[in-house]
PDB file of C-alpha atoms in Angstrom:
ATOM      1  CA  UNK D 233      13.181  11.069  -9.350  1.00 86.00           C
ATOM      2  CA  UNK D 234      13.090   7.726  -8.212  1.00 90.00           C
ATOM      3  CA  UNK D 235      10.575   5.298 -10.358  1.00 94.00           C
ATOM      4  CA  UNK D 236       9.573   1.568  -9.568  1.00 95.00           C
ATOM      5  CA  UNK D 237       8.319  -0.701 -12.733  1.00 97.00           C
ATOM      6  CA  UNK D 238       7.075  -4.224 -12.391  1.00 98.00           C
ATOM      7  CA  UNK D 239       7.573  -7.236 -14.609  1.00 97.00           C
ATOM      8  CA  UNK D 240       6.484 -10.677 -15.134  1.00 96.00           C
ATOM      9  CA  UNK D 241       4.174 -13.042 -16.285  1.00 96.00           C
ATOM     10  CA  UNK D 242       0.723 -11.963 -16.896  1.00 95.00           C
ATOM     11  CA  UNK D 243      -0.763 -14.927 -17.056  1.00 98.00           C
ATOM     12  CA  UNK D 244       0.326 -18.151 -14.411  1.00 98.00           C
ATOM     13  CA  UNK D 245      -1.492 -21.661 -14.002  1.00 98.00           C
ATOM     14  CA  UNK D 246      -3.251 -22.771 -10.988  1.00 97.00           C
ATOM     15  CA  UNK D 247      -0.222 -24.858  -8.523  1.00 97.00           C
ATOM     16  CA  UNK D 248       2.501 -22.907 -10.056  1.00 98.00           C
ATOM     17  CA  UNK D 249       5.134 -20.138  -8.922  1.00 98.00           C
ATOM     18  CA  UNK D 250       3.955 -16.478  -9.753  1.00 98.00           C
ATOM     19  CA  UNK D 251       7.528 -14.695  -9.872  1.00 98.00           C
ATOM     20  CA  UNK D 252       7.691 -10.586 -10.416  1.00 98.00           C
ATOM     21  CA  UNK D 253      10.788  -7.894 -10.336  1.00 97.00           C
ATOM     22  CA  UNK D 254      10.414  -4.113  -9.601  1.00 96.00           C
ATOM     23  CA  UNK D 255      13.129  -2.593 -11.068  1.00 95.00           C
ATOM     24  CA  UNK D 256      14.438   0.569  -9.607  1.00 92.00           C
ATOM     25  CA  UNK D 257      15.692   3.507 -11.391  1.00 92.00           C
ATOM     26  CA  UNK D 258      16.515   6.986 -10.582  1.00 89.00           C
ATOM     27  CA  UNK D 259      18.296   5.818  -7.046  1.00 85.00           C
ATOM     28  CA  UNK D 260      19.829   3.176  -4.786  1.00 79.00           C
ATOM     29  CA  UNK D 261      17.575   0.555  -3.839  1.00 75.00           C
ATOM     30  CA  UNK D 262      20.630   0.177  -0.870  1.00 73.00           C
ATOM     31  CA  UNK D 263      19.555   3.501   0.965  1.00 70.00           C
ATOM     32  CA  UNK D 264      19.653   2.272   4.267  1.00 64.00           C
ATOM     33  CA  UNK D 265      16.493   4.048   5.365  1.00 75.00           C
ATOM     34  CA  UNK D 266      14.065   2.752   3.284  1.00 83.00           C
ATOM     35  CA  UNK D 267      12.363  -0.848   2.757  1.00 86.00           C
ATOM     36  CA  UNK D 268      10.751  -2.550  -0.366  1.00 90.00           C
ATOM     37  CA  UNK D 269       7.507  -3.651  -0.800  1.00 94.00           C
ATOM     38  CA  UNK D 270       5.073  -5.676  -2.254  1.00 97.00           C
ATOM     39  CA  UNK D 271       0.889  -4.842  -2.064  1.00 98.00           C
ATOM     40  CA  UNK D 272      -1.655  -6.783  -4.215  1.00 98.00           C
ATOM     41  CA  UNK D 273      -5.307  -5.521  -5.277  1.00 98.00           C
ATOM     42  CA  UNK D 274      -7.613  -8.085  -6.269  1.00 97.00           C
ATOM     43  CA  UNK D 275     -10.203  -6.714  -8.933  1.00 97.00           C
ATOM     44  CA  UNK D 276     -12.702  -4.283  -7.546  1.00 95.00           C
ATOM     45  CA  UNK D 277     -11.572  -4.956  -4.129  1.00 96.00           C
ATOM     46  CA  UNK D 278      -8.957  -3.241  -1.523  1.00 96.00           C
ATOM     47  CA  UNK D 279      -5.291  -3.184  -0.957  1.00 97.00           C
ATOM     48  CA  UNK D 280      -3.297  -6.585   0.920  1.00 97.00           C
ATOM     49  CA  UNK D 281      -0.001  -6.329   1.839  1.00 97.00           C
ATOM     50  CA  UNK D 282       2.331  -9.039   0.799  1.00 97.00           C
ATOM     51  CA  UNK D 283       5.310  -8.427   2.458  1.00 96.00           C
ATOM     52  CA  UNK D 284       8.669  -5.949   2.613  1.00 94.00           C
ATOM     53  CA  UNK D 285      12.521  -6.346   2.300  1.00 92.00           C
ATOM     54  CA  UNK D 286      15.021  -4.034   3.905  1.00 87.00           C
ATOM     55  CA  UNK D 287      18.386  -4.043   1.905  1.00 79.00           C
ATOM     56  CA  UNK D 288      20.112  -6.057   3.849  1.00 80.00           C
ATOM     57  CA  UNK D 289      17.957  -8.945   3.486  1.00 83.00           C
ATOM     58  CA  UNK D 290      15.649  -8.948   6.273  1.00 88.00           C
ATOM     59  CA  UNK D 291      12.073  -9.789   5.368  1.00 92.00           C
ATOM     60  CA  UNK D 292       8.450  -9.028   6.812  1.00 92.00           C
ATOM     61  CA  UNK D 293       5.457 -11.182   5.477  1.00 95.00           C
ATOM     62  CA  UNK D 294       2.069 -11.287   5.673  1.00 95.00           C
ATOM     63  CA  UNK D 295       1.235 -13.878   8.120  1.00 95.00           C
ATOM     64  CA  UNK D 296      -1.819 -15.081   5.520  1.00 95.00           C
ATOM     65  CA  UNK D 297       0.817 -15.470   2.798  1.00 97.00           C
ATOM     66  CA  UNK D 298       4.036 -16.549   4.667  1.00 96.00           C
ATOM     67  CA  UNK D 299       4.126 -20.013   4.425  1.00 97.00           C
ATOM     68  CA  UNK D 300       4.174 -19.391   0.509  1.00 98.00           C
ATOM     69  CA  UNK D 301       5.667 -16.231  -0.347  1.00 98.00           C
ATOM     70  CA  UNK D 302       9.383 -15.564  -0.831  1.00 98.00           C
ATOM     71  CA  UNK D 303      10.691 -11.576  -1.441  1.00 96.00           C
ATOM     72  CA  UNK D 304      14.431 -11.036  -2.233  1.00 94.00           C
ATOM     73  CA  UNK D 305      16.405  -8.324  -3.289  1.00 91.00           C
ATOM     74  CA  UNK D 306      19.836  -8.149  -5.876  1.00 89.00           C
ATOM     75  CA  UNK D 307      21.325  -4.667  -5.022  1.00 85.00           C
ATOM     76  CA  UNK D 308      23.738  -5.083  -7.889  1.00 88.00           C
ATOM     77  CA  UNK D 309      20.864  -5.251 -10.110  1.00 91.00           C
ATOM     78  CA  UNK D 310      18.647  -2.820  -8.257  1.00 90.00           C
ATOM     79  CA  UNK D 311      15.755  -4.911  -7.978  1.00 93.00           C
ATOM     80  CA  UNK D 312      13.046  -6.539  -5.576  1.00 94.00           C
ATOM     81  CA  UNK D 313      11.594  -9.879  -6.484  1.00 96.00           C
ATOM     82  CA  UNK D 314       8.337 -11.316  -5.660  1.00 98.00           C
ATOM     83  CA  UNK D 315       8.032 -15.170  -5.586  1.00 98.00           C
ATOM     84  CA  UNK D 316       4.681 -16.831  -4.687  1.00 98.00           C
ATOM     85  CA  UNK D 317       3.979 -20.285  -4.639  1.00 98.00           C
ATOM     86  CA  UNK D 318       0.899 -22.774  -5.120  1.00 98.00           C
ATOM     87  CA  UNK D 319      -1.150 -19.747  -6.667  1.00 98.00           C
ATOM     88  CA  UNK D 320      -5.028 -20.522  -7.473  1.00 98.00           C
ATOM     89  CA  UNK D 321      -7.496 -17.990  -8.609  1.00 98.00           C
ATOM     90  CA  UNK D 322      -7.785 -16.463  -5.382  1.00 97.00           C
ATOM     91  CA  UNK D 323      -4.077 -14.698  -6.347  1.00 98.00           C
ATOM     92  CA  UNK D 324      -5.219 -12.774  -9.329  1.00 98.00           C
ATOM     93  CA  UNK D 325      -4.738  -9.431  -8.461  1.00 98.00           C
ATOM     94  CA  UNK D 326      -2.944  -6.111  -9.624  1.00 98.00           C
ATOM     95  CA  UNK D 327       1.071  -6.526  -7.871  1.00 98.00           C
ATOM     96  CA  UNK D 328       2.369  -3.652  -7.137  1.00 98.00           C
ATOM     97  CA  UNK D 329       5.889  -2.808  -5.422  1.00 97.00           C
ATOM     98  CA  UNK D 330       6.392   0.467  -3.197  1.00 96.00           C
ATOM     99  CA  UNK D 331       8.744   1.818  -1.387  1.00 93.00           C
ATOM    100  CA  UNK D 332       8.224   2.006   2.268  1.00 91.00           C
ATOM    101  CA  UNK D 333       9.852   5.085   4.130  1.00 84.00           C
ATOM    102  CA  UNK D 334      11.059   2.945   7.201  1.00 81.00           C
ATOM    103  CA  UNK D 335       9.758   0.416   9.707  1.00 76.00           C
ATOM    104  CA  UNK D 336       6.074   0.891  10.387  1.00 81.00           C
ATOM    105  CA  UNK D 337       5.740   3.553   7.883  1.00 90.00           C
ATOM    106  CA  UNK D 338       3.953   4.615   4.492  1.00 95.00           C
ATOM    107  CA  UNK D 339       4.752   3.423   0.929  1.00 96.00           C
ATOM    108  CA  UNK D 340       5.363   6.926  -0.932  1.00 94.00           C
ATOM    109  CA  UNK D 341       6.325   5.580  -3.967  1.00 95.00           C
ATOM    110  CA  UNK D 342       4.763   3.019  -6.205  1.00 97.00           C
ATOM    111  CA  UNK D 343       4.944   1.551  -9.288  1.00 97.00           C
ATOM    112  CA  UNK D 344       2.202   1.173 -11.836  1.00 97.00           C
ATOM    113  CA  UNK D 345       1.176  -2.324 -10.832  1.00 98.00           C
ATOM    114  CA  UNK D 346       0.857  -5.595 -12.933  1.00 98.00           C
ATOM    115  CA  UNK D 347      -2.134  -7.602 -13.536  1.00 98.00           C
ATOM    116  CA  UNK D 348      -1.254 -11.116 -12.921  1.00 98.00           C
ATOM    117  CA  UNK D 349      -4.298 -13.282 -13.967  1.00 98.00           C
ATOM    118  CA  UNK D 350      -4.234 -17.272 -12.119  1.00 98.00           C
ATOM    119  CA  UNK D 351      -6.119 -19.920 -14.957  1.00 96.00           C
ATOM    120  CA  UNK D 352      -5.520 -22.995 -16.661  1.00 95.00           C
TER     121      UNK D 352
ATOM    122  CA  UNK J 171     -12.660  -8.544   6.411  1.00 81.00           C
ATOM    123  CA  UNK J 172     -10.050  -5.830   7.231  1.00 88.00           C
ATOM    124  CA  UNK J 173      -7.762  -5.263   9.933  1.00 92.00           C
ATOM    125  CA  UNK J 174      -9.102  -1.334   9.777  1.00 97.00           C
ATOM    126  CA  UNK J 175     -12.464  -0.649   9.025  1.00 97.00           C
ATOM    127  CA  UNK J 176     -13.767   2.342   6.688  1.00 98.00           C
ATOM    128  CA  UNK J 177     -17.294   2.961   5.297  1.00 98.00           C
ATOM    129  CA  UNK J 178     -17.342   1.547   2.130  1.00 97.00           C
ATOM    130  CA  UNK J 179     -18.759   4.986   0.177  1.00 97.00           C
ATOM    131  CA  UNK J 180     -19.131   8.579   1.303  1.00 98.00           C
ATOM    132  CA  UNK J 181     -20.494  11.647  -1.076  1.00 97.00           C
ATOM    133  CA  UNK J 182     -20.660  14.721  -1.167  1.00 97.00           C
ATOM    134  CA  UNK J 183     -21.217  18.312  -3.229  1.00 97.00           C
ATOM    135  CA  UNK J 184     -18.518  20.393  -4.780  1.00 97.00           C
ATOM    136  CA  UNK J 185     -17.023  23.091  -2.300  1.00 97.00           C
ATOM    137  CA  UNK J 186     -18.333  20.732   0.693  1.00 97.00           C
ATOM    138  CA  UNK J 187     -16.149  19.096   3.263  1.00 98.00           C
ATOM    139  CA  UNK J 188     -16.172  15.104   3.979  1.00 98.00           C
ATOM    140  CA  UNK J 189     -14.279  12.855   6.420  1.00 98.00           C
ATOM    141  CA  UNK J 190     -13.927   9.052   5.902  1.00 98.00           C
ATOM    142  CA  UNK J 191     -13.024   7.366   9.271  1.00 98.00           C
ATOM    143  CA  UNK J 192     -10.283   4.560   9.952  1.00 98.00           C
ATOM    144  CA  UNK J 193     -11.092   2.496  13.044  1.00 98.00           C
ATOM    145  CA  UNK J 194      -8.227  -0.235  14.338  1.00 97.00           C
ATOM    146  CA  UNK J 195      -7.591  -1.244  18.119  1.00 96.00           C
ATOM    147  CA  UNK J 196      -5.327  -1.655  20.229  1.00 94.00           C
ATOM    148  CA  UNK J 197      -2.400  -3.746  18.177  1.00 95.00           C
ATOM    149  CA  UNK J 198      -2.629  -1.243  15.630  1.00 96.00           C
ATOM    150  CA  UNK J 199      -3.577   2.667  15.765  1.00 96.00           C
ATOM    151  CA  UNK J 200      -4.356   2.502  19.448  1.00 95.00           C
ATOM    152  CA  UNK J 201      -0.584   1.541  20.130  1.00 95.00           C
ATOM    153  CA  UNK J 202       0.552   4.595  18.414  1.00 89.00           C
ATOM    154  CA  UNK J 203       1.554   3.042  15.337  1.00 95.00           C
ATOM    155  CA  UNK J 204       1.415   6.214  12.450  1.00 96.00           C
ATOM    156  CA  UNK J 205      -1.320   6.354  10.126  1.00 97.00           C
ATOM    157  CA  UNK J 206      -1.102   6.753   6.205  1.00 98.00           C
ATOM    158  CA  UNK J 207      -3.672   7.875   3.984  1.00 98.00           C
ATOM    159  CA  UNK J 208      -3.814   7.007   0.052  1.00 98.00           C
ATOM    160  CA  UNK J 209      -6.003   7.956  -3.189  1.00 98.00           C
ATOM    161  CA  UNK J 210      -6.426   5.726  -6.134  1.00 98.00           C
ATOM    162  CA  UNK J 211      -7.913   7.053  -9.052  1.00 97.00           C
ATOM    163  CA  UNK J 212      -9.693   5.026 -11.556  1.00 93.00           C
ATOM    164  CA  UNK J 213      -7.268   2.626 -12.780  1.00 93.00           C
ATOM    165  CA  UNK J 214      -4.187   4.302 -11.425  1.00 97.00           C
ATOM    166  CA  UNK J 215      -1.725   2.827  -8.914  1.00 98.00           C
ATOM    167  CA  UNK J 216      -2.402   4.323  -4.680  1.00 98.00           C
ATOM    168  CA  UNK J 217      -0.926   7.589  -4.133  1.00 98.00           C
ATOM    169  CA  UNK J 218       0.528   8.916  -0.631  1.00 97.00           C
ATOM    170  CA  UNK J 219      -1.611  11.383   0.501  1.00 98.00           C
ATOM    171  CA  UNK J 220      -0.730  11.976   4.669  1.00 98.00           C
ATOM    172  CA  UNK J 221       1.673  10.363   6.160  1.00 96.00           C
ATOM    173  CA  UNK J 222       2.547   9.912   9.967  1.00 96.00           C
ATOM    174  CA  UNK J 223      -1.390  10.849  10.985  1.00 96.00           C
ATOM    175  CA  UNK J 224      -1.122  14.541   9.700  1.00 97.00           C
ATOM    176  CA  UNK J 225       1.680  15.139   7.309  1.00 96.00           C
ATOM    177  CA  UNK J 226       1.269  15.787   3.561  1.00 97.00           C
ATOM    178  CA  UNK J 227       3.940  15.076   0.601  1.00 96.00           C
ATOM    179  CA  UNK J 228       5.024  17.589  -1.244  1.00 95.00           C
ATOM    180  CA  UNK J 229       2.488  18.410  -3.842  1.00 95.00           C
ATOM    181  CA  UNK J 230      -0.700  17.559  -1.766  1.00 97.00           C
ATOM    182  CA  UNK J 231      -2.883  20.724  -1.744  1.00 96.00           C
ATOM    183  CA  UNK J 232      -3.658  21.230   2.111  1.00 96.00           C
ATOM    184  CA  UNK J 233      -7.391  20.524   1.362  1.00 97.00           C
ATOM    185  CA  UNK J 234      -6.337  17.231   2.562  1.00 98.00           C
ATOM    186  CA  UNK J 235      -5.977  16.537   6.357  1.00 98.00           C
ATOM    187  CA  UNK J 236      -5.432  13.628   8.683  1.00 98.00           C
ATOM    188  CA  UNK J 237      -6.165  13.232  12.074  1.00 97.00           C
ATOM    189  CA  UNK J 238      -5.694  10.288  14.960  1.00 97.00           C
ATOM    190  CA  UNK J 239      -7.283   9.690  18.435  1.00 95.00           C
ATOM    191  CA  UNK J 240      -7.332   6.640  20.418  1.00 95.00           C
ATOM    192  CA  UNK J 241      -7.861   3.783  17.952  1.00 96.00           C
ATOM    193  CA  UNK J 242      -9.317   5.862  15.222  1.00 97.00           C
ATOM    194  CA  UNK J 243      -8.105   8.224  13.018  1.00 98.00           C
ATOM    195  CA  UNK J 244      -9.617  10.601   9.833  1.00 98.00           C
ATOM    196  CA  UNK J 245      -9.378  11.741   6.841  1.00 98.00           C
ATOM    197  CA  UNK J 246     -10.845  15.402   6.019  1.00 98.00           C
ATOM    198  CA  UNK J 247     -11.389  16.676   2.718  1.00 98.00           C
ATOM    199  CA  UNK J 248     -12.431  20.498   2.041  1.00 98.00           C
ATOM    200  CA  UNK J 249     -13.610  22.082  -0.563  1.00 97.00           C
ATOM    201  CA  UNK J 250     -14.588  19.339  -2.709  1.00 98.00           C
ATOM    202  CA  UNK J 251     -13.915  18.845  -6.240  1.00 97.00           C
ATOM    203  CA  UNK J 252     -14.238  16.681  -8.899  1.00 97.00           C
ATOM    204  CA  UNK J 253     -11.461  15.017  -9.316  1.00 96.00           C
ATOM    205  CA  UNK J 254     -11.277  14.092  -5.579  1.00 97.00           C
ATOM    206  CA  UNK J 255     -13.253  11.235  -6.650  1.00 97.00           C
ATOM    207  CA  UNK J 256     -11.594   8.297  -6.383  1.00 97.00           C
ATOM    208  CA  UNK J 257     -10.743   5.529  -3.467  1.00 98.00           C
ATOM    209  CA  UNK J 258      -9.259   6.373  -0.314  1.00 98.00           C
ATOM    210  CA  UNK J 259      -7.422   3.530   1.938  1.00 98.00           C
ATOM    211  CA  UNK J 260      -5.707   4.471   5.380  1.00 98.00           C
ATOM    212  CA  UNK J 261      -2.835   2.089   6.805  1.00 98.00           C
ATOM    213  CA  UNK J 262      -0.948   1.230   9.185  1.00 97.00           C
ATOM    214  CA  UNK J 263       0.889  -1.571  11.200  1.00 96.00           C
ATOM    215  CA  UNK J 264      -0.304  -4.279  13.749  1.00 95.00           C
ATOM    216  CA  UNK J 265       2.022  -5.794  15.958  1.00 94.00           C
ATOM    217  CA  UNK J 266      -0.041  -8.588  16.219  1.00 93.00           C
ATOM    218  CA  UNK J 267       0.062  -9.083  12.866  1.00 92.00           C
ATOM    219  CA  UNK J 268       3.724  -8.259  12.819  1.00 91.00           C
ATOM    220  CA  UNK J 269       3.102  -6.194   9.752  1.00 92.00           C
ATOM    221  CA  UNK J 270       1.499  -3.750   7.724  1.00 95.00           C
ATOM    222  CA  UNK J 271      -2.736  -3.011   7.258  1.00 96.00           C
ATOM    223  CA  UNK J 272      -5.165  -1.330   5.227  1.00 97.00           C
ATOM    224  CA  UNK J 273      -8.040  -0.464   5.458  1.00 98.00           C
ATOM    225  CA  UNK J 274     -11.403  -1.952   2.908  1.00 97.00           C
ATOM    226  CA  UNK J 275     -11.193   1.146   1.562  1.00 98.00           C
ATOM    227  CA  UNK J 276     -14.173   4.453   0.953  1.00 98.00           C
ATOM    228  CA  UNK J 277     -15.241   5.282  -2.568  1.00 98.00           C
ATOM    229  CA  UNK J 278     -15.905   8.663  -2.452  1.00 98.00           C
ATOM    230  CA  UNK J 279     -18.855  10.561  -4.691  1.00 97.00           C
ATOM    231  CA  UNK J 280     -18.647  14.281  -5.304  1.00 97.00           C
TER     232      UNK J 280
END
């Protein structure tokens, strides 16, 4: 049974680098039909997606988020990373990573998400 | 604002049936881009519930079903119970946008 678990800091200051790792276990993140990705829920408000990897490297971002965000993948490690620069308080949020079934498809498995709180 | 818009609550009794809508345009469910649907419980991370418009996981009790016409699609619930209450969010991808979308999401009240 394939599981994804999140990691990182739970607290980052305003200006700074918010950096996260799902770590796969159970599978290969290299199954070549499947993407990785990242979705953020602010508190008491809705789903935003980030952005997704496919194994090889290609990326997808959120156009919002583009110019700051940075998703990469170390099959040897079996883990997707998260990198988002410049946060303020308008990036806390719950990060979760999911597994997206293909191109233009659904996530059908998630991890339990990390709160990642922005303050000085 | 979201790319797809739901009603922010819906209710209803135990043993009833509810729908919660999902309307995008034309970049997005009315280019025949698939439609997902997801439940969050209180606290808990989003769970697949229909995939592809109409398809459930395993392990989704066929009380659930999902729909899409045009540039909207729906979620049906029947025979409601308790712990059906929770937060429902469709999704799905805009080529304008070049990427995925959800929807603001529908608290729903039994």
């Amino acid at each position: 049974q394939l599981q994804l678990q999140e990691s990182g800091p739970g607290l980052v200051k305003p200006s700074e680098t918010l950096s996260l790792t799902c770590t796969v276990s159970g599978g290969s993140i290299t199954n070549s039909n499947y993407y990785g990705g990242w979705i953020r829920q602010p508190p008491g408000k809705g789903l935003e997606w980030i952005g997704s990897i496919y194994y090889s490297g290609s990326t997808y971002y959120n156009p919002s988020l583009k110019s700051r965000v940075t998703i990469s993948v170390d099959t040897s490690k079996n883990q997707v990373s998260l990198r988002l620069s410049s946060v303020t308080a308008a990036d806390t949020a719950v990060y979760y990573c999911a597994r997206e079934k293909g191109s233009y498809s659904a996530f059908d498995i998630w991890g339990q998400g990390t709160m990642v709180t922005v303050s000085s | 604002q979201s790319v797809l818009t739901q009603p922010p609550s819906v209710s209803g009794a135990p043993g009833q049936r509810v729908t919660i809508s999902c309307t995008g345009s034309s970049s997005n469910i009315g280019a025949f881009y698939d439609v997902h649907w997801y439940q969050q419980l209180p606290g808990t991370a989003p769970k697949l519930l229909i995939y592809d418009n109409n398809n459930r996981p395993s392990g989704v009790p066929d009380r659930f079903s999902g729909s899409k016409s045009g540039t909207s699609a729906s979620l049906a619930i029947t025979g409601l119970q308790a712990e059906d209450e929770a937060d429902y969010y469709c999704q799905s991808y805009d080529s304008s946008l070049s990427g995925s979308v959800f929807g603001g999401g529908t608290k729903l009240t039994v």
